[in-house]
C-alpha atoms as a printed R data frame, in Angstrom:
    type eleno elety resid chain resno      x      y      z
1   ATOM     1    CA   MET     A     1 70.758 43.275 26.660
2   ATOM     2    CA   PRO     A     2 67.213 41.947 27.218
3   ATOM     3    CA   GLU     A     3 67.381 38.374 28.506
4   ATOM     4    CA   LEU     A     4 64.861 35.540 28.457
5   ATOM     5    CA   PRO     A     5 62.641 36.931 31.265
6   ATOM     6    CA   THR     A     6 62.469 40.290 29.473
7   ATOM     7    CA   LEU     A     7 61.420 38.549 26.281
8   ATOM     8    CA   GLU     A     8 58.657 36.726 28.146
9   ATOM     9    CA   ILE     A     9 57.372 40.108 29.352
10  ATOM    10    CA   TYR     A    10 57.572 41.490 25.805
11  ATOM    11    CA   LYS     A    11 55.723 38.454 24.478
12  ATOM    12    CA   LYS     A    12 52.910 38.889 26.984
13  ATOM    13    CA   TYR     A    13 52.728 42.617 26.197
14  ATOM    14    CA   PHE     A    14 52.626 41.930 22.469
15  ATOM    15    CA   ASP     A    15 49.921 39.264 22.836
16  ATOM    16    CA   GLU     A    16 47.779 41.533 25.009
17  ATOM    17    CA   THR     A    17 48.023 44.576 22.737
18  ATOM    18    CA   SER     A    18 48.722 43.658 19.133
19  ATOM    19    CA   LEU     A    19 46.928 40.490 18.034
20  ATOM    20    CA   HIS     A    20 43.935 40.265 15.663
21  ATOM    21    CA   GLN     A    21 43.976 43.851 14.413
22  ATOM    22    CA   THR     A    22 44.297 44.739 10.747
23  ATOM    23    CA   ILE     A    23 47.459 46.652  9.921
24  ATOM    24    CA   ASN     A    24 46.627 49.809  7.974
25  ATOM    25    CA   HIS     A    25 50.033 51.436  7.664
26  ATOM    26    CA   VAL     A    26 53.688 50.415  8.028
27  ATOM    27    CA   GLN     A    27 56.656 52.768  8.277
28  ATOM    28    CA   VAL     A    28 60.210 51.446  8.344
29  ATOM    29    CA   VAL     A    29 61.866 54.376 10.067
30  ATOM    30    CA   SER     A    30 65.353 52.839 10.261
31  ATOM    31    CA   PRO     A    31 66.054 50.378  7.426
32  ATOM    32    CA   GLU     A    32 69.481 49.659  8.928
33  ATOM    33    CA   VAL     A    33 67.883 47.429 11.594
34  ATOM    34    CA   LEU     A    34 66.518 45.085  8.902
35  ATOM    35    CA   VAL     A    35 68.353 41.810  8.271
36  ATOM    36    CA   GLY     A    36 67.639 39.689  5.197
37  ATOM    37    CA   SER     A    37 64.528 41.711  4.290
38  ATOM    38    CA   SER     A    38 63.990 45.033  2.560
39  ATOM    39    CA   SER     A    39 61.681 47.814  3.689
40  ATOM    40    CA   GLU     A    40 59.331 46.940  0.830
41  ATOM    41    CA   GLU     A    41 59.221 43.273  1.837
42  ATOM    42    CA   ILE     A    42 58.378 44.227  5.425
43  ATOM    43    CA   LYS     A    43 55.596 46.558  4.266
44  ATOM    44    CA   LYS     A    44 54.160 44.028  1.805
45  ATOM    45    CA   THR     A    45 54.147 41.278  4.415
46  ATOM    46    CA   LEU     A    46 52.462 43.329  7.130
47  ATOM    47    CA   LEU     A    47 50.096 45.679  5.317
48  ATOM    48    CA   GLY     A    48 46.484 44.517  5.366
49  ATOM    49    CA   HIS     A    49 47.244 41.526  7.581
50  ATOM    50    CA   GLU     A    50 47.016 40.667 11.273
51  ATOM    51    CA   PHE     A    51 49.275 39.176 13.905
52  ATOM    52    CA   ILE     A    52 47.654 35.963 15.142
53  ATOM    53    CA   GLN     A    53 50.113 34.637 17.741
54  ATOM    54    CA   SER     A    54 53.702 34.886 18.940
55  ATOM    55    CA   ARG     A    55 56.511 32.631 20.032
56  ATOM    56    CA   ARG     A    56 59.581 33.353 22.113
57  ATOM    57    CA   TYR     A    57 62.806 31.413 21.672
58  ATOM    58    CA   GLY     A    58 65.871 32.454 23.609
59  ATOM    59    CA   LYS     A    59 66.216 36.201 23.075
60  ATOM    60    CA   TYR     A    60 64.069 36.239 19.900
61  ATOM    61    CA   LEU     A    61 60.373 36.990 19.488
62  ATOM    62    CA   PHE     A    62 58.552 35.615 16.435
63  ATOM    63    CA   ALA     A    63 55.235 37.294 15.564
64  ATOM    64    CA   GLN     A    64 53.103 35.154 13.253
65  ATOM    65    CA   MET     A    65 50.940 36.817 10.606
66  ATOM    66    CA   ASP     A    66 47.712 35.485  9.122
67  ATOM    67    CA   ASN     A    67 49.673 34.907  5.877
68  ATOM    68    CA   ASP     A    68 51.940 32.372  7.683
69  ATOM    69    CA   LEU     A    69 54.977 34.652  7.661
70  ATOM    70    CA   PHE     A    70 56.723 35.623 10.890
71  ATOM    71    CA   LEU     A    71 58.188 38.975 11.872
72  ATOM    72    CA   ILE     A    72 61.465 38.264 13.687
73  ATOM    73    CA   MET     A    73 62.394 40.630 16.507
74  ATOM    74    CA   HIS     A    74 65.709 40.742 18.334
75  ATOM    75    CA   PHE     A    75 65.980 43.620 20.776
76  ATOM    76    CA   GLY     A    76 69.733 44.170 20.956
77  ATOM    77    CA   MET     A    77 70.827 46.291 23.933
78  ATOM    78    CA   THR     A    78 68.006 48.818 24.247
79  ATOM    79    CA   GLY     A    79 65.072 47.571 22.180
80  ATOM    80    CA   PHE     A    80 61.504 47.291 23.465
81  ATOM    81    CA   LEU     A    81 57.900 47.366 22.248
82  ATOM    82    CA   TYR     A    82 55.540 50.296 22.671
83  ATOM    83    CA   TYR     A    83 51.794 50.217 21.976
84  ATOM    84    CA   GLY     A    84 49.661 53.361 22.054
85  ATOM    85    CA   SER     A    85 49.570 56.759 20.401
86  ATOM    86    CA   VAL     A    86 52.212 57.581 17.822
87  ATOM    87    CA   ASP     A    87 53.693 60.435 19.835
88  ATOM    88    CA   GLY     A    88 54.364 58.072 22.757
89  ATOM    89    CA   SER     A    89 57.156 56.342 20.856
90  ATOM    90    CA   ARG     A    90 60.576 57.897 21.489
91  ATOM    91    CA   TYR     A    91 62.889 55.859 19.261
92  ATOM    92    CA   PRO     A    92 60.720 54.175 16.600
93  ATOM    93    CA   ARG     A    93 62.556 51.927 14.129
94  ATOM    94    CA   LEU     A    94 59.446 50.148 12.823
95  ATOM    95    CA   LEU     A    95 56.054 51.796 13.230
96  ATOM    96    CA   ILE     A    96 52.843 49.801 12.666
97  ATOM    97    CA   GLU     A    97 49.413 51.445 12.636
98  ATOM    98    CA   PHE     A    98 46.371 49.249 13.310
99  ATOM    99    CA   SER     A    99 42.803 49.759 12.160
100 ATOM   100    CA   THR     A   100 42.001 50.743 15.771
101 ATOM   101    CA   GLY     A   101 44.138 53.865 15.391
102 ATOM   102    CA   LYS     A   102 46.723 52.511 17.834
103 ATOM   103    CA   PHE     A   103 50.386 52.061 16.968
104 ATOM   104    CA   LEU     A   104 52.929 49.357 17.723
105 ATOM   105    CA   SER     A   105 56.496 50.615 17.694
106 ATOM   106    CA   PHE     A   106 59.716 48.675 17.766
107 ATOM   107    CA   ASP     A   107 61.692 51.211 19.793
108 ATOM   108    CA   ASP     A   108 65.472 51.069 20.023
109 ATOM   109    CA   ALA     A   109 67.633 54.019 21.049
110 ATOM   110    CA   ARG     A   110 70.968 52.503 20.024
111 ATOM   111    CA   LYS     A   111 69.710 50.599 16.977
112 ATOM   112    CA   PHE     A   112 71.412 47.331 17.925
113 ATOM   113    CA   GLY     A   113 68.102 45.477 17.569
114 ATOM   114    CA   LYS     A   114 67.280 43.549 14.402
115 ATOM   115    CA   LEU     A   115 64.125 42.822 12.416
116 ATOM   116    CA   GLY     A   116 63.499 40.310  9.653
117 ATOM   117    CA   LEU     A   117 61.068 37.812  8.164
118 ATOM   118    CA   THR     A   118 60.858 34.032  8.040
119 ATOM   119    CA   ARG     A   119 58.369 31.339  7.094
120 ATOM   120    CA   HIS     A   120 59.868 28.808  9.448
121 ATOM   121    CA   PRO     A   121 61.152 29.892 12.883
122 ATOM   122    CA   ASP     A   122 62.661 26.453 13.501
123 ATOM   123    CA   GLU     A   123 64.754 26.789 10.353
124 ATOM   124    CA   PHE     A   124 65.843 30.277 11.416
125 ATOM   125    CA   ILE     A   125 66.836 28.914 14.840
126 ATOM   126    CA   LYS     A   126 68.812 26.149 13.147
127 ATOM   127    CA   GLU     A   127 70.532 28.593 10.784
128 ATOM   128    CA   LYS     A   128 71.530 30.747 13.748
129 ATOM   129    CA   LYS     A   129 72.837 27.607 15.475
130 ATOM   130    CA   LEU     A   130 71.029 28.520 18.672
131 ATOM   131    CA   GLY     A   131 71.161 26.092 21.551
132 ATOM   132    CA   PRO     A   132 68.018 24.802 23.301
133 ATOM   133    CA   ASP     A   133 65.818 27.377 25.000
134 ATOM   134    CA   ALA     A   134 66.796 27.687 28.663
135 ATOM   135    CA   LEU     A   135 63.197 27.662 29.880
136 ATOM   136    CA   GLU     A   136 62.038 24.748 27.722
137 ATOM   137    CA   ILE     A   137 65.002 22.370 28.024
138 ATOM   138    CA   ASN     A   138 64.766 19.231 30.196
139 ATOM   139    CA   PHE     A   139 67.571 17.964 32.399
140 ATOM   140    CA   LYS     A   140 68.642 15.160 30.053
141 ATOM   141    CA   SER     A   141 69.110 17.627 27.180
142 ATOM   142    CA   PHE     A   142 70.687 20.183 29.516
143 ATOM   143    CA   LYS     A   143 73.366 17.717 30.560
144 ATOM   144    CA   GLU     A   144 73.874 16.667 26.951
145 ATOM   145    CA   VAL     A   145 74.517 20.190 25.606
146 ATOM   146    CA   PHE     A   146 77.257 20.716 28.191
147 ATOM   147    CA   LYS     A   147 78.790 17.284 27.659
148 ATOM   148    CA   ASN     A   148 82.467 17.542 26.700
149 ATOM   149    CA   LYS     A   149 82.289 21.355 26.748
150 ATOM   150    CA   LYS     A   150 85.526 22.903 27.901
151 ATOM   151    CA   GLY     A   151 85.897 26.239 29.592
152 ATOM   152    CA   MET     A   152 84.507 28.180 32.516
153 ATOM   153    CA   ILE     A   153 80.877 27.671 33.437
154 ATOM   154    CA   LYS     A   154 79.725 31.303 33.151
155 ATOM   155    CA   PRO     A   155 80.843 31.896 29.535
156 ATOM   156    CA   LEU     A   156 79.183 28.601 28.611
157 ATOM   157    CA   LEU     A   157 75.889 29.721 30.178
158 ATOM   158    CA   LEU     A   158 76.142 32.948 28.157
159 ATOM   159    CA   ASN     A   159 76.927 31.162 24.889
160 ATOM   160    CA   GLN     A   160 73.707 31.289 22.853
161 ATOM   161    CA   HIS     A   161 74.933 28.376 20.716
162 ATOM   162    CA   VAL     A   162 75.010 26.214 23.850
163 ATOM   163    CA   LEU     A   163 71.900 27.492 25.626
164 ATOM   164    CA   ALA     A   164 69.577 30.224 24.350
165 ATOM   165    CA   GLY     A   165 68.197 32.995 26.533
166 ATOM   166    CA   ILE     A   166 70.556 33.576 29.468
167 ATOM   167    CA   GLY     A   167 72.463 36.857 29.711
168 ATOM   168    CA   ASN     A   168 74.932 38.407 32.105
169 ATOM   169    CA   LEU     A   169 72.606 39.327 34.985
170 ATOM   170    CA   TYR     A   170 70.757 36.061 35.304
171 ATOM   171    CA   ALA     A   171 73.906 33.994 34.763
172 ATOM   172    CA   ASP     A   172 75.287 35.627 37.920
173 ATOM   173    CA   GLU     A   173 72.070 34.916 39.806
174 ATOM   174    CA   ILE     A   174 71.869 31.288 38.687
175 ATOM   175    CA   LEU     A   175 75.475 30.628 39.695
176 ATOM   176    CA   TYR     A   176 74.951 32.343 43.036
177 ATOM   177    CA   GLN     A   177 71.893 30.254 43.813
178 ATOM   178    CA   SER     A   178 73.775 27.098 42.797
179 ATOM   179    CA   ARG     A   179 76.854 28.003 44.868
180 ATOM   180    CA   VAL     A   180 79.033 27.654 41.756
181 ATOM   181    CA   HIS     A   181 81.982 29.986 41.233
182 ATOM   182    CA   PRO     A   182 81.793 31.628 37.764
183 ATOM   183    CA   LEU     A   183 85.391 30.610 36.957
184 ATOM   184    CA   THR     A   184 84.775 26.926 37.702
185 ATOM   185    CA   PRO     A   185 85.704 24.686 34.732
186 ATOM   186    CA   ALA     A   186 82.464 23.064 33.585
187 ATOM   187    CA   HIS     A   187 83.955 19.587 33.387
188 ATOM   188    CA   LEU     A   188 84.668 19.653 37.145
189 ATOM   189    CA   LEU     A   189 80.987 19.862 38.120
190 ATOM   190    CA   ASP     A   190 79.599 16.581 39.409
191 ATOM   191    CA   LYS     A   191 76.127 15.140 38.769
192 ATOM   192    CA   GLU     A   192 74.591 16.716 41.871
193 ATOM   193    CA   GLU     A   193 75.998 20.120 40.943
194 ATOM   194    CA   TRP     A   194 74.612 19.855 37.395
195 ATOM   195    CA   GLU     A   195 71.197 18.967 38.814
196 ATOM   196    CA   GLN     A   196 71.371 21.903 41.222
197 ATOM   197    CA   LEU     A   197 72.417 24.260 38.428
198 ATOM   198    CA   PHE     A   198 69.573 23.077 36.197
199 ATOM   199    CA   ASN     A   199 66.935 23.397 38.934
200 ATOM   200    CA   ASP     A   200 68.181 26.825 39.991
201 ATOM   201    CA   MET     A   201 68.254 28.023 36.375
202 ATOM   202    CA   LYS     A   202 64.593 27.124 35.958
203 ATOM   203    CA   ARG     A   203 63.628 28.611 39.312
204 ATOM   204    CA   VAL     A   204 65.515 31.876 38.775
205 ATOM   205    CA   LEU     A   205 64.079 32.434 35.296
206 ATOM   206    CA   GLN     A   206 60.529 31.702 36.459
207 ATOM   207    CA   LYS     A   207 60.957 33.964 39.482
208 ATOM   208    CA   ALA     A   208 62.290 36.762 37.259
209 ATOM   209    CA   ILE     A   209 59.233 36.461 35.012
210 ATOM   210    CA   GLU     A   210 56.963 36.424 38.078
211 ATOM   211    CA   TYR     A   211 58.596 39.648 39.271
212 ATOM   212    CA   GLN     A   212 58.148 41.286 35.842
213 ATOM   213    CA   ASP     A   213 61.901 41.180 35.153
214 ATOM   214    CA   LYS     A   214 62.648 43.717 37.885
215 ATOM   215    CA   PRO     A   215 65.894 42.435 39.444
216 ATOM   216    CA   GLU     A   216 65.800 44.991 42.236
217 ATOM   217    CA   ALA     A   217 62.380 43.672 43.321
218 ATOM   218    CA   LEU     A   218 63.509 40.061 43.735
219 ATOM   219    CA   PRO     A   219 63.637 38.617 47.269
220 ATOM   220    CA   GLU     A   220 66.518 39.801 49.456
221 ATOM   221    CA   SER     A   221 67.913 36.259 49.403
222 ATOM   222    CA   TYR     A   222 68.710 36.772 45.710
223 ATOM   223    CA   LEU     A   223 71.954 38.273 44.423
224 ATOM   224    CA   LEU     A   224 70.527 40.778 41.939
225 ATOM   225    CA   PRO     A   225 69.029 43.279 44.434
226 ATOM   226    CA   HIS     A   226 72.579 43.623 45.819
227 ATOM   227    CA   ARG     A   227 74.424 43.490 42.469
228 ATOM   228    CA   HIS     A   228 76.084 46.899 42.475
229 ATOM   229    CA   PRO     A   229 79.464 48.304 43.547
230 ATOM   230    CA   GLY     A   230 79.727 48.009 47.316
231 ATOM   231    CA   GLY     A   231 76.881 45.517 47.455
232 ATOM   232    CA   LYS     A   232 76.894 42.865 50.146
233 ATOM   233    CA   CYS     A   233 76.232 39.184 49.718
234 ATOM   234    CA   PRO     A   234 72.901 38.075 51.217
235 ATOM   235    CA   ALA     A   235 74.882 35.266 52.871
236 ATOM   236    CA   GLY     A   236 77.280 37.783 54.456
237 ATOM   237    CA   GLY     A   237 80.418 39.614 53.389
238 ATOM   238    CA   LYS     A   238 81.094 41.726 50.329
239 ATOM   239    CA   LEU     A   239 80.398 40.765 46.759
240 ATOM   240    CA   ASN     A   240 83.426 40.431 44.508
241 ATOM   241    CA   ILE     A   241 83.536 41.900 41.006
242 ATOM   242    CA   ILE     A   242 85.720 40.308 38.338
243 ATOM   243    CA   PRO     A   243 85.743 40.101 34.525
244 ATOM   244    CA   VAL     A   244 84.769 36.688 33.179
245 ATOM   245    CA   GLY     A   245 84.801 36.193 29.429
246 ATOM   246    CA   GLY     A   246 84.835 39.960 28.997
247 ATOM   247    CA   ARG     A   247 81.692 40.420 31.128
248 ATOM   248    CA   THR     A   248 81.425 42.121 34.508
249 ATOM   249    CA   THR     A   249 80.686 39.383 37.012
250 ATOM   250    CA   TYR     A   250 79.447 39.551 40.603
251 ATOM   251    CA   PHE     A   251 79.823 36.615 42.986
252 ATOM   252    CA   CYS     A   252 79.959 35.838 46.693
253 ATOM   253    CA   PRO     A   253 83.300 34.290 47.758
254 ATOM   254    CA   GLN     A   254 81.771 33.022 51.006
255 ATOM   255    CA   ARG     A   255 79.163 31.034 49.103
256 ATOM   256    CA   GLN     A   256 80.770 30.302 45.735
257 ATOM   257    CA   LYS     A   257 84.055 28.406 46.019
258 ATOM   258    CA   ILE     A   258 86.089 27.738 42.892
259 ATOM   259    CA   LYS     A   259 86.946 24.153 41.983
260 ATOM   260    CA   HIS     A   260 90.327 23.251 40.502
């Protein structure tokens, strides 16, 4: 599933390709990806208008129109944006034609992505009960959202109601950088460990964006280039693979010691 760094890349791509162009035609190819809005509502909202700016929050992208409505995009497992000629889109679910003759396609092979409309992104975020955005949160708020939370640290990092934007890959990387075992009960982390976790979260997400969300291209000192069966820990030894909260989890036993 696309995580926060991916959404930052999508946002930049959208801003560079799709703003300030009149929309001449709208085709809802797969109405089943719509949530809370009909095909006709989507067409009426977009047709004849322009996108003027966008906002990312967690794993959502909000595209603001010049009529003050926002197109909500959630990319599910395989969703992405494509801008160009119509025949360049492989799995179009929403197809938008601009006055320039170019198309913007919400592509999604497995159709787990979702599209909708809202007038107020903050209200939508509140209705979804999303936690603070992982890239925008400060340390005081970070510590507060985890206060009195019970359970293992990795599932809490993945819980979008606690913190919005982190997925399975970058949770592993953040915990590796922080030297925290994924099974560690959150309430056992001390103040210094929370500070380290916060700082590493910010650094890892920024680095991922800098590297265009290409985990394999990250520095060799990072976990993700080695995150595959048989991979070796950059600190030495083999990586371990275990299920945590139903998610495949990689960690380095030499570096990440569990606390009891």
